[in-house]
CSV table of C-alpha atoms in Angstrom, one decimal:
chain,number,residue,atom,x,y,z
Y,1,MET,CA,18.1,-17.3,6.9
Y,2,THR,CA,18.1,-17.0,10.8
Y,3,ASN,CA,15.2,-15.8,12.6
Y,4,SER,CA,16.7,-12.3,13.0
Y,5,GLU,CA,17.2,-12.3,9.3
Y,6,THR,CA,13.9,-13.4,8.5
Y,7,GLY,CA,12.4,-10.7,10.9
Y,8,LEU,CA,14.4,-8.0,9.2
Y,9,ARG,CA,13.3,-9.1,5.8
Y,10,GLU,CA,9.6,-9.0,6.7
Y,11,GLU,CA,9.9,-5.4,8.2
Y,12,ILE,CA,11.7,-4.3,5.2
Y,13,LEU,CA,8.9,-6.0,3.2
Y,14,LYS,CA,6.1,-3.9,5.1
Y,15,THR,CA,7.9,-0.5,5.2
Y,16,ALA,CA,8.6,-0.7,1.9
Y,17,MET,CA,4.9,-2.0,0.9
Y,18,GLN,CA,3.6,1.0,2.7
Y,19,MET,CA,6.0,3.4,1.3
Y,20,PHE,CA,5.4,2.2,-2.4
Y,21,ILE,CA,1.8,2.5,-1.7
Y,22,GLN,CA,2.2,6.2,-0.4
Y,23,GLN,CA,4.7,7.2,-3.0
Y,24,GLY,CA,4.7,5.0,-5.9
Y,25,TYR,CA,7.4,2.9,-7.4
Y,26,HIS,CA,9.1,5.7,-9.5
Y,27,GLY,CA,8.9,8.1,-6.6
Y,28,LEU,CA,10.8,6.0,-4.1
Y,29,ALA,CA,14.4,5.3,-3.4
Y,30,MET,CA,16.1,2.3,-1.6
Y,31,ARG,CA,17.8,5.1,0.4
Y,32,GLN,CA,14.5,6.1,1.5
Y,33,ILE,CA,13.5,2.7,2.8
Y,34,SER,CA,16.8,1.9,4.4
Y,35,GLU,CA,16.4,4.9,6.3
Y,36,ALA,CA,13.0,4.1,7.1
Y,37,VAL,CA,13.6,0.7,8.3
Y,38,GLY,CA,16.9,2.0,10.3
Y,39,VAL,CA,19.3,-0.1,8.1
Y,40,SER,CA,22.2,0.6,6.2
Y,41,LYS,CA,21.7,0.5,2.2
Y,42,ALA,CA,24.1,-2.2,2.4
Y,43,ALA,CA,21.9,-4.3,4.6
Y,44,LEU,CA,18.8,-3.5,2.3
Y,45,TYR,CA,20.8,-4.5,-0.8
Y,46,TYR,CA,21.8,-7.9,1.4
Y,47,TYR,CA,17.7,-9.0,1.0
Y,48,PHE,CA,16.9,-7.4,-2.3
Y,49,LYS,CA,19.3,-6.7,-5.1
Y,50,ASP,CA,17.4,-3.7,-6.5
Y,51,LYS,CA,14.1,-1.9,-6.1
Y,52,GLU,CA,12.4,-3.9,-8.9
Y,53,GLU,CA,13.3,-7.0,-6.7
Y,54,LEU,CA,11.8,-5.6,-3.5
Y,55,PHE,CA,8.5,-4.4,-5.1
Y,56,LEU,CA,8.3,-7.9,-7.1
Y,57,ALA,CA,8.9,-9.5,-3.5
Y,58,ILE,CA,5.9,-7.5,-2.1
Y,59,LEU,CA,3.7,-8.3,-5.0
Y,60,ASN,CA,4.5,-12.0,-5.2
Y,61,ASN,CA,3.7,-12.3,-1.2
Y,62,TYR,CA,0.6,-11.0,-2.0
Y,63,LEU,CA,-0.4,-13.0,-4.8
Y,64,GLU,CA,0.5,-16.2,-2.5
Y,65,GLU,CA,-1.7,-14.9,0.4
Y,66,MET,CA,-4.4,-14.5,-2.3
Y,67,GLU,CA,-4.0,-17.7,-3.9
Y,68,ASN,CA,-4.3,-19.6,-0.5
Y,69,ALA,CA,-7.2,-17.7,0.5
Y,70,ILE,CA,-9.4,-18.4,-2.5
Y,71,ASP,CA,-8.2,-22.0,-2.4
Y,72,ALA,CA,-9.5,-22.1,1.2
Y,73,ILE,CA,-12.7,-20.4,0.1
Y,74,ASN,CA,-13.4,-23.3,-2.8
Y,75,ALA,CA,-12.6,-25.8,-0.4
Y,76,GLU,CA,-15.4,-24.5,2.0
Y,77,ALA,CA,-18.0,-23.1,-0.4
Y,78,LYS,CA,-20.0,-25.3,-2.5
Y,79,SER,CA,-21.8,-22.9,-4.9
Y,80,SER,CA,-19.8,-20.6,-7.3
Y,81,ALA,CA,-22.0,-17.6,-6.1
Y,82,GLU,CA,-21.0,-18.4,-2.4
Y,83,GLN,CA,-17.2,-18.5,-3.6
Y,84,ILE,CA,-17.7,-15.3,-5.2
Y,85,ARG,CA,-19.2,-13.7,-2.1
Y,86,ARG,CA,-16.7,-15.2,0.1
Y,87,PHE,CA,-14.0,-13.8,-2.1
Y,88,VAL,CA,-15.4,-10.4,-2.3
Y,89,THR,CA,-16.2,-10.2,1.7
Y,90,MET,CA,-12.4,-11.4,2.0
Y,91,VAL,CA,-10.8,-8.6,0.2
Y,92,LEU,CA,-13.0,-5.8,0.9
Y,93,ARG,CA,-12.2,-6.7,4.9
Y,94,GLN,CA,-8.5,-6.7,4.6
Y,95,PRO,CA,-6.8,-3.5,5.9
Y,96,SER,CA,-6.9,-0.9,3.2
Y,97,GLU,CA,-3.0,-0.8,2.6
Y,98,GLN,CA,-3.2,-4.4,2.0
Y,99,ARG,CA,-6.1,-4.0,-0.7
Y,100,ALA,CA,-4.1,-1.5,-2.3
Y,101,ILE,CA,-1.6,-3.7,-3.5
Y,102,ILE,CA,-3.6,-5.0,-6.1
Y,103,ARG,CA,-4.2,-1.3,-7.2
Y,104,LEU,CA,-0.4,-0.8,-6.9
Y,105,ALA,CA,0.4,-3.8,-9.2
Y,106,SER,CA,-1.7,-2.6,-11.9
Y,107,GLN,CA,-0.7,1.0,-11.9
Y,108,GLU,CA,3.3,0.5,-11.4
Y,109,MET,CA,4.0,-2.5,-13.5
Y,110,ALA,CA,4.9,-0.4,-16.6
Y,111,GLN,CA,8.1,0.6,-14.4
Y,112,LEU,CA,9.4,-2.9,-14.4
Y,113,SER,CA,11.5,-4.3,-16.9
Y,114,ALA,CA,9.9,-6.4,-19.6
Y,115,ALA,CA,11.1,-9.7,-18.2
Y,116,SER,CA,9.8,-8.7,-14.8
Y,117,ARG,CA,6.4,-7.9,-16.2
Y,118,LYS,CA,6.4,-11.1,-18.3
Y,119,GLU,CA,6.8,-12.9,-14.9
Y,120,PHE,CA,4.8,-11.3,-12.7
Y,121,ASN,CA,1.5,-11.7,-15.2
Y,122,SER,CA,2.3,-15.2,-15.6
Y,123,LEU,CA,2.0,-15.6,-11.8
Y,124,TYR,CA,-0.8,-13.2,-11.5
Y,125,HIS,CA,-2.8,-15.3,-14.1
Y,126,GLU,CA,-2.1,-18.4,-12.4
Y,127,LYS,CA,-2.7,-17.4,-8.7
Y,128,PHE,CA,-5.0,-14.9,-8.8
Y,129,ILE,CA,-7.1,-14.2,-12.0
Y,130,GLY,CA,-7.2,-18.0,-13.4
Y,131,LYS,CA,-8.7,-18.8,-9.9
Y,132,LEU,CA,-11.2,-16.2,-10.5
Y,133,ASN,CA,-12.0,-17.3,-13.8
Y,134,ALA,CA,-12.3,-21.1,-12.7
Y,135,ILE,CA,-15.1,-19.8,-10.1
Y,136,LEU,CA,-17.0,-18.4,-13.0
Y,137,GLN,CA,-16.7,-21.0,-15.4
Y,138,ARG,CA,-17.7,-23.6,-12.9
Y,139,GLY,CA,-20.7,-21.2,-12.2
Y,140,VAL,CA,-21.6,-21.1,-15.8
Y,141,GLU,CA,-21.2,-24.8,-16.2
Y,142,ARG,CA,-23.5,-25.6,-13.1
Y,143,GLY,CA,-26.1,-23.2,-14.6
Y,144,GLU,CA,-25.7,-20.9,-11.8
Y,145,PHE,CA,-24.6,-18.1,-13.9
Y,146,GLN,CA,-25.6,-16.9,-17.2
Y,147,VAL,CA,-23.3,-18.1,-20.5
Y,148,VAL,CA,-20.8,-15.0,-20.4
Y,149,ASN,CA,-17.6,-14.2,-21.5
Y,150,ILE,CA,-15.5,-15.5,-18.3
Y,151,GLU,CA,-12.9,-12.8,-18.5
Y,152,VAL,CA,-15.1,-10.0,-18.9
Y,153,ALA,CA,-16.9,-11.3,-16.0
Y,154,THR,CA,-13.8,-11.5,-13.8
Y,155,TRP,CA,-12.3,-8.1,-14.8
Y,156,ALA,CA,-16.0,-6.8,-14.1
Y,157,LEU,CA,-15.8,-8.4,-10.8
Y,158,LEU,CA,-12.6,-6.5,-9.9
Y,159,GLY,CA,-13.7,-3.6,-11.8
Y,160,ILE,CA,-16.6,-3.2,-9.3
Y,161,MET,CA,-14.4,-3.7,-6.3
Y,162,TYR,CA,-11.4,-1.3,-7.8
Y,163,PRO,CA,-12.4,1.7,-6.2
Y,164,TYR,CA,-12.0,0.4,-2.6
Y,165,PHE,CA,-8.4,-0.6,-3.7
Y,166,TYR,CA,-7.4,2.9,-2.8
Y,167,PRO,CA,-6.9,3.7,0.8
Y,168,ALA,CA,-8.0,7.2,0.9
Y,169,HIS,CA,-11.6,5.9,-0.9
Y,170,SER,CA,-12.7,4.6,2.6
Y,171,GLY,CA,-10.7,7.0,4.7
Y,172,ASN,CA,-8.4,3.9,5.9
Y,173,GLN,CA,-11.6,2.9,7.6
Y,174,PRO,CA,-13.1,-0.5,7.2
Y,175,ILE,CA,-15.6,-1.0,4.4
Y,176,LYS,CA,-19.2,-1.2,5.9
Y,177,PRO,CA,-20.5,-5.0,5.9
Y,178,GLU,CA,-23.9,-3.4,3.9
Y,179,THR,CA,-21.4,-1.8,1.4
Y,180,ILE,CA,-19.8,-5.3,0.7
Y,181,GLY,CA,-23.0,-6.7,0.3
Y,182,GLU,CA,-24.1,-4.4,-2.2
Y,183,ILE,CA,-21.3,-4.9,-4.2
Y,184,ILE,CA,-21.9,-8.3,-4.3
Y,185,GLY,CA,-25.7,-8.3,-4.6
Y,186,ILE,CA,-25.0,-5.9,-7.8
Y,187,TYR,CA,-22.4,-8.1,-9.2
Y,188,LEU,CA,-24.4,-11.5,-8.6
Y,189,ASN,CA,-27.5,-10.1,-9.6
Y,190,GLY,CA,-26.2,-9.0,-13.0
Y,191,ILE,CA,-24.8,-12.6,-13.7
Y,192,SER,CA,-27.0,-14.9,-12.0
Y,193,LYS,CA,-29.9,-16.9,-13.9
């Protein structure tokens, strides 16, 4: 791909992401995306064969970003508790539309084909859930955390963060550092020895 093609592909992804967040998967047509980007439908289909492929590209890009961020956190922070602190802070400091991708993935998965759901769920576990599970498992093994069901602890962590995956929840404003601190405290004090 040339630089201009790469730039247009990125513009399509950014515009489509905002539109999926606002309208959902089912409520959005490729025609609307092409109009918003200012390209023909044929140009849009040059990059993405259908809406499902475009949607998955958005989700997969986010998973890649999250995997890289979690890997960097794991490399920098030595304790599992500090890794959890940094993870929560990193996610909740993201722009509200970026955080909304997590919610979008969970709410709109049923709209996709069974094969796409299976493929995405595998990547989601590998690049995101599995990495969080590993942080918590290491914390248990090091004696930082109580012996808990790791999957339940991971979903509890995401559950406490979930309301902040809605752009409207924070009024599209950054989440206050003291709120992030309270979320981290509530979670870690519940699992720390």
